[in-house]
PDB file of C-alpha atoms in Angstrom:
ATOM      1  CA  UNK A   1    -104.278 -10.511-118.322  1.00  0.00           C
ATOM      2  CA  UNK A   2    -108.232 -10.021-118.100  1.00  0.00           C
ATOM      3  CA  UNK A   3    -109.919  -8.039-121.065  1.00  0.00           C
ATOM      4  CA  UNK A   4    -112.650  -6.163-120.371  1.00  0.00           C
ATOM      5  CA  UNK A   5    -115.831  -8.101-119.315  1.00  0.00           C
ATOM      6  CA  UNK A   6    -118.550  -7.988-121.540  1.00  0.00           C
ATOM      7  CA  UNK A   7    -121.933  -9.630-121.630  1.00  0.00           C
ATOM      8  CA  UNK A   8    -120.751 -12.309-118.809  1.00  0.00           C
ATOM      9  CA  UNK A   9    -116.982 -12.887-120.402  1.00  0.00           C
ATOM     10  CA  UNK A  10    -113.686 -11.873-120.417  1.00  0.00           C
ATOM     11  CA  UNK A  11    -110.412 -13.400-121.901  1.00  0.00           C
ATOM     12  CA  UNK A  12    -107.579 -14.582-120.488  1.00  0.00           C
ATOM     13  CA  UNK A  13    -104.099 -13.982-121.435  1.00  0.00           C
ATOM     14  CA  UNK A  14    -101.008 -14.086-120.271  1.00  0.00           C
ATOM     15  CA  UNK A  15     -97.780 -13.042-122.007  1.00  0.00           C
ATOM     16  CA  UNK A  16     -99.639 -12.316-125.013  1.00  0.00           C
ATOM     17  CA  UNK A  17    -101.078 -15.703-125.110  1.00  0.00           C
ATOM     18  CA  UNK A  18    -104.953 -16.135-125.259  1.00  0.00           C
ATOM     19  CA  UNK A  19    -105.651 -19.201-122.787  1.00  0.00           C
ATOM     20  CA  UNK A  20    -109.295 -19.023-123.051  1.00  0.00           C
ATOM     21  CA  UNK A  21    -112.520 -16.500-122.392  1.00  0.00           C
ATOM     22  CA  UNK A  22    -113.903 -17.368-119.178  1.00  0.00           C
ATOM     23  CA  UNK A  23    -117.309 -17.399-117.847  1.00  0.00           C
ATOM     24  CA  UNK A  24    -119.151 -15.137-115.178  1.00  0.00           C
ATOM     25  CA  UNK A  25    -119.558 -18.734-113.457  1.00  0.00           C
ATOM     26  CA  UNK A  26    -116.855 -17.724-111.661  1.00  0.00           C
ATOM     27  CA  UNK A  27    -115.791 -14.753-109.921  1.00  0.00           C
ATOM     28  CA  UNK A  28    -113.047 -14.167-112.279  1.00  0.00           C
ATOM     29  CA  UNK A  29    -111.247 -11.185-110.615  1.00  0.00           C
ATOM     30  CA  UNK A  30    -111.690 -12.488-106.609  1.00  0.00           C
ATOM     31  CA  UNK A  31    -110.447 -15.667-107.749  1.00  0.00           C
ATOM     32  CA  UNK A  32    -107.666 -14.624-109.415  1.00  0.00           C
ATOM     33  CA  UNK A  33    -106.602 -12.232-106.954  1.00  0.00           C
ATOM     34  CA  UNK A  34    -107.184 -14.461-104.404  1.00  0.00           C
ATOM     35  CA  UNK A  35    -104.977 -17.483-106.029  1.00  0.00           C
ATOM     36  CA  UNK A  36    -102.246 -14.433-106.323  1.00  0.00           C
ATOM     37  CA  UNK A  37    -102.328 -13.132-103.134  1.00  0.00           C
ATOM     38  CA  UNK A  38    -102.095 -16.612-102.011  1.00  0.00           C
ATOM     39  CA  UNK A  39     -99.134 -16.750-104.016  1.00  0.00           C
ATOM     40  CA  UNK A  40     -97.308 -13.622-102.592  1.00  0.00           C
ATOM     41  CA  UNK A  41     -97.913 -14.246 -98.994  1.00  0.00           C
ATOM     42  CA  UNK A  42     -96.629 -17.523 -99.054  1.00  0.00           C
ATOM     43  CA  UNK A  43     -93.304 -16.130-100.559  1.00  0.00           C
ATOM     44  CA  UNK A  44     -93.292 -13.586 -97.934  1.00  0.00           C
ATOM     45  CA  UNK A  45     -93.642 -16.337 -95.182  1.00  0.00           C
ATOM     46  CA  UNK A  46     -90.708 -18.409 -96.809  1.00  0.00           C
ATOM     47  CA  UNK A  47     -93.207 -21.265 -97.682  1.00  0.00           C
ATOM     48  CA  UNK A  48     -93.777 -23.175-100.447  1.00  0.00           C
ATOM     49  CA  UNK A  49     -95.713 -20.724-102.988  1.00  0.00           C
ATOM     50  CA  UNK A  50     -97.836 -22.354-106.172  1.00  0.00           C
ATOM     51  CA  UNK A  51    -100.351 -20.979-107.724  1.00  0.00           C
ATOM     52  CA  UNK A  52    -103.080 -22.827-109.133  1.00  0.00           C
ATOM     53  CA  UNK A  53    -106.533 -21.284-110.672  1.00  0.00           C
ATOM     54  CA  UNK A  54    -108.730 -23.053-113.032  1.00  0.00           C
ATOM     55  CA  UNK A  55    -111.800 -20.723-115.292  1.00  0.00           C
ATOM     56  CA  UNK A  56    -114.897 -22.311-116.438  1.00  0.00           C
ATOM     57  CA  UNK A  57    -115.207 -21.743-120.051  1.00  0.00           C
ATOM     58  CA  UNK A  58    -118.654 -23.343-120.198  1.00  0.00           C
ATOM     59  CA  UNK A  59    -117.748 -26.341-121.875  1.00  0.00           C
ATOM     60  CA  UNK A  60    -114.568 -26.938-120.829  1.00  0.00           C
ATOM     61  CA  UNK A  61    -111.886 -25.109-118.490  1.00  0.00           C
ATOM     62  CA  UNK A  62    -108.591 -23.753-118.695  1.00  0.00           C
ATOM     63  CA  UNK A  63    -106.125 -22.385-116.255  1.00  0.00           C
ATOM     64  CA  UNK A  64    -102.560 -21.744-115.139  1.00  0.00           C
ATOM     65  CA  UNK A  65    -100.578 -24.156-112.401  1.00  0.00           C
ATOM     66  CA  UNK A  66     -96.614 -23.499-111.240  1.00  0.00           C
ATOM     67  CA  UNK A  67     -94.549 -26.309-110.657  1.00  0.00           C
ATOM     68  CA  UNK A  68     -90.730 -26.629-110.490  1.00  0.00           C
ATOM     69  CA  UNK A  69     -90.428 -22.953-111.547  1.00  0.00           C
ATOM     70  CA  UNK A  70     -92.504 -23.067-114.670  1.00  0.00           C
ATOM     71  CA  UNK A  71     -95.715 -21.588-115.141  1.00  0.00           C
ATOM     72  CA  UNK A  72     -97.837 -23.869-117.535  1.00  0.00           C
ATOM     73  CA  UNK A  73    -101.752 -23.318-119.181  1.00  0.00           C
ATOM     74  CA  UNK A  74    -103.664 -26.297-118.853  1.00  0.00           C
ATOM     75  CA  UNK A  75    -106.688 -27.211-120.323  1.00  0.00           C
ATOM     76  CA  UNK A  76    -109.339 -29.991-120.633  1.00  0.00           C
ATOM     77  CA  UNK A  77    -110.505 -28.805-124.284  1.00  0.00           C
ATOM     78  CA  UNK A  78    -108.753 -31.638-126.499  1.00  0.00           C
ATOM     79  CA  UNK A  79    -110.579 -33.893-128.761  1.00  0.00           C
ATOM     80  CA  UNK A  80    -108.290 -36.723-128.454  1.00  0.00           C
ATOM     81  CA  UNK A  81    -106.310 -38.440-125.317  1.00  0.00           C
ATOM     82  CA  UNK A  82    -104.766 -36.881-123.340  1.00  0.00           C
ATOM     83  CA  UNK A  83    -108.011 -34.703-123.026  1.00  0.00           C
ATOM     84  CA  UNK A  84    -105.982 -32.482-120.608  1.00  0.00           C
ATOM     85  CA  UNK A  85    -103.166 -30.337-122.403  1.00  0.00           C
ATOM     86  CA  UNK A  86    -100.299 -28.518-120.372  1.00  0.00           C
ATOM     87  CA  UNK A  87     -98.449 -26.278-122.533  1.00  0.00           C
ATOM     88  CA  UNK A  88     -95.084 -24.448-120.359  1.00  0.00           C
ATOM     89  CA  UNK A  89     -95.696 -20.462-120.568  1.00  0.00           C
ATOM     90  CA  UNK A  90     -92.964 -18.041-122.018  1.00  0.00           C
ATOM     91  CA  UNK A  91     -92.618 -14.308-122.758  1.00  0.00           C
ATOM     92  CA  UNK A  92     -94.091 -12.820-126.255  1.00  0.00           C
ATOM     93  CA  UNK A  93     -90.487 -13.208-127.457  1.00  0.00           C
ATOM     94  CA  UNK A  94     -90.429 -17.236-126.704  1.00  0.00           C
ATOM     95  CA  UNK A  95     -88.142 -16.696-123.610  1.00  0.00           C
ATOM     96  CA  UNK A  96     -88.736 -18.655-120.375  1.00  0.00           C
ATOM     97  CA  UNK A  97     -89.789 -17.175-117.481  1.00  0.00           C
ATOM     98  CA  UNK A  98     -89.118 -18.230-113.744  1.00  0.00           C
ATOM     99  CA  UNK A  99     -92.542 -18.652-111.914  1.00  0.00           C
ATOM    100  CA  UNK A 100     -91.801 -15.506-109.599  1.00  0.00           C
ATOM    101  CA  UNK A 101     -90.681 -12.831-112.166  1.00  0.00           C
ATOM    102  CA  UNK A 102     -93.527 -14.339-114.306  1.00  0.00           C
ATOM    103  CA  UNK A 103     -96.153 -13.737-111.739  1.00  0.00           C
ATOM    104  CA  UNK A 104     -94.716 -10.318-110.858  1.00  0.00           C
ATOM    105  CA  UNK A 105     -95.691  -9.000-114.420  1.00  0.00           C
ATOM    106  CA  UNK A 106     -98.706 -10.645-114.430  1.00  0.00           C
ATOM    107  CA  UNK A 107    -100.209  -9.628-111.289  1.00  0.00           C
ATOM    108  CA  UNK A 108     -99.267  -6.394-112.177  1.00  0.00           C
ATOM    109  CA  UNK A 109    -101.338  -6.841-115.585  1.00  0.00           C
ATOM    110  CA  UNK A 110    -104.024  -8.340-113.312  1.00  0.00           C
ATOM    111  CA  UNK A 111    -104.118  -5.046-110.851  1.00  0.00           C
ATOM    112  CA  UNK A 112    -104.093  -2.767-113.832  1.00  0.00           C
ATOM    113  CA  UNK A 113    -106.775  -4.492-116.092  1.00  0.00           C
ATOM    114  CA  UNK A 114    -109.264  -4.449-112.508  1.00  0.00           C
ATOM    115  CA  UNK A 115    -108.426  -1.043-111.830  1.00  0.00           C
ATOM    116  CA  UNK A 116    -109.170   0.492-115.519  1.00  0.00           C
ATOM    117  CA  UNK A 117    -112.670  -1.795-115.547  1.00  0.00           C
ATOM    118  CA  UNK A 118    -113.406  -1.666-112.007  1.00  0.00           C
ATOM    119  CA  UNK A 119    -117.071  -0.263-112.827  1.00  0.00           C
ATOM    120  CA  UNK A 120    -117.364  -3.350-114.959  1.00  0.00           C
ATOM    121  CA  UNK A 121    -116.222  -6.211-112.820  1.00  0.00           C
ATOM    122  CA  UNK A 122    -118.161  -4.452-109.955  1.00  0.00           C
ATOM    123  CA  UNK A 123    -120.655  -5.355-111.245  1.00  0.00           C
ATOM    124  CA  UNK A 124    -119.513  -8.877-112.883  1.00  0.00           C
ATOM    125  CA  UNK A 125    -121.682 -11.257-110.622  1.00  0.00           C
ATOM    126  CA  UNK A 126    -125.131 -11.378-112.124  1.00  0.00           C
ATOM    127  CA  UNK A 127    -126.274 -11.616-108.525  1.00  0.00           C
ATOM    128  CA  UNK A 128    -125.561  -8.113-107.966  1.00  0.00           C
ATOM    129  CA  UNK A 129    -128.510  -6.261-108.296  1.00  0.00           C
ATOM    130  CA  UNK A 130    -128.482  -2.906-106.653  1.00  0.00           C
ATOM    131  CA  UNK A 131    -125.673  -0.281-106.725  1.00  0.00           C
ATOM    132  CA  UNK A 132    -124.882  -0.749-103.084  1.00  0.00           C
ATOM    133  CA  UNK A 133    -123.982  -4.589-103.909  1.00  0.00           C
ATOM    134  CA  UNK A 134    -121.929  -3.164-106.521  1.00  0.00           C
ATOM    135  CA  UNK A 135    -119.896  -0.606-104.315  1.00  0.00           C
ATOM    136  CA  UNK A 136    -119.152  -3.144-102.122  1.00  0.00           C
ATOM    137  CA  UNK A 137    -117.717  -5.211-104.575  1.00  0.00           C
ATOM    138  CA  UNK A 138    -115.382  -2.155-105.912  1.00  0.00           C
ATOM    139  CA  UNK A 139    -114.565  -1.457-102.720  1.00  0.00           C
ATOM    140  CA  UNK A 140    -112.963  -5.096-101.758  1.00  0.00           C
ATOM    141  CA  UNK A 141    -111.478  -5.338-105.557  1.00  0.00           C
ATOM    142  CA  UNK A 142    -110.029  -1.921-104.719  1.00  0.00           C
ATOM    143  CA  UNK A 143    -108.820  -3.831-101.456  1.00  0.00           C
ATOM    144  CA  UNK A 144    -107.349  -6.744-103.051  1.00  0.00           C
ATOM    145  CA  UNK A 145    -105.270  -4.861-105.929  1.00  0.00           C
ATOM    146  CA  UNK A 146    -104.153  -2.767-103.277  1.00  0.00           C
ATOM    147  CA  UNK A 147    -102.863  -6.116-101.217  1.00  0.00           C
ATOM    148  CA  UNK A 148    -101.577  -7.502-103.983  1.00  0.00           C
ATOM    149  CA  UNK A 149     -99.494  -4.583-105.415  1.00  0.00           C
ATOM    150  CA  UNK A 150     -97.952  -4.113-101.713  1.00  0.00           C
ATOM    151  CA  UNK A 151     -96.875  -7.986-101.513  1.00  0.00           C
ATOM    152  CA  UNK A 152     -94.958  -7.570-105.253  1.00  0.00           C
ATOM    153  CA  UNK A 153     -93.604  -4.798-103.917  1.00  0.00           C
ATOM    154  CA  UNK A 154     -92.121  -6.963-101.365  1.00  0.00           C
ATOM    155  CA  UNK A 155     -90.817  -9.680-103.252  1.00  0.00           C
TER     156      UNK A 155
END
């Protein structure tokens, strides 16, 4: 779901779709975590569970919103109206995917792209200056895979 950040960027796809590199304007892996664990919780507290998280490309942004058990991209990249675009997001193989199974594989993808880069997004904030700051930040991304994994788990 998240390549491997380099120089302040890292791409983001989903189901072998490329939806857009996002900036380091953003906290790219807290927010995305976040928006999933969000997501997970709510299932396990029978509520309503949507996820919505939108990247900054610099220029324009991109994302991915559930609604009526349909994960769809989004963008506001289009030359002509409507400047938003909402495209509905299926499987490498074209088949549709309900919005839970969907986000079961990719939060999955998402805990297993942090984990194999977690020296790199440690230190993905270009506020983070010493090595301490960047410990701590492994530490709570080590923290919120390890949430999220246990709340799939559940579901």
């Amino acid at each position: 779901m998240l390549s491997k950040p380099k120089h302040g960027w890292t791409t983001i796809e989903v189901f072998g779709v490329q939806l857009g590199t996002a900036s380091y304007l953003d906290d790219v892996p807290m927010l995305t975590l976040d928006a999933f664990i969000q997501y997970f919780s709510n299932i396990q507290e029978q509520k309503n569970a949507s996820l919505s998280i939108t990247y900054d490309a610099e220029g324009y942004s991109f994302g991915l919103v559930t609604w009526n058990d349909t994960i769809y991209a989004i963008d506001d990249c289009g030359d002509t109206e409507p400047f938003v675009r909402l495209s509905e997001v299926k499987t490498k193989d074209g088949q549709y995917v309900s919005v839970k199974e969907g986000l079961q594989v990719l939060g999955a993808e998402l805990i297993d792209d942090i984990q194999s880069n977690i020296d790199d997004w440690a230190w993905w904030n270009p506020d983070t200056e010493t090595q301490k700051e960047a410990n701590n930040q492994k530490i709570l991304l080590i923290e919120k895979c390890s949430i999220l994994v246990k709340l799939i788990k559940k579901t």
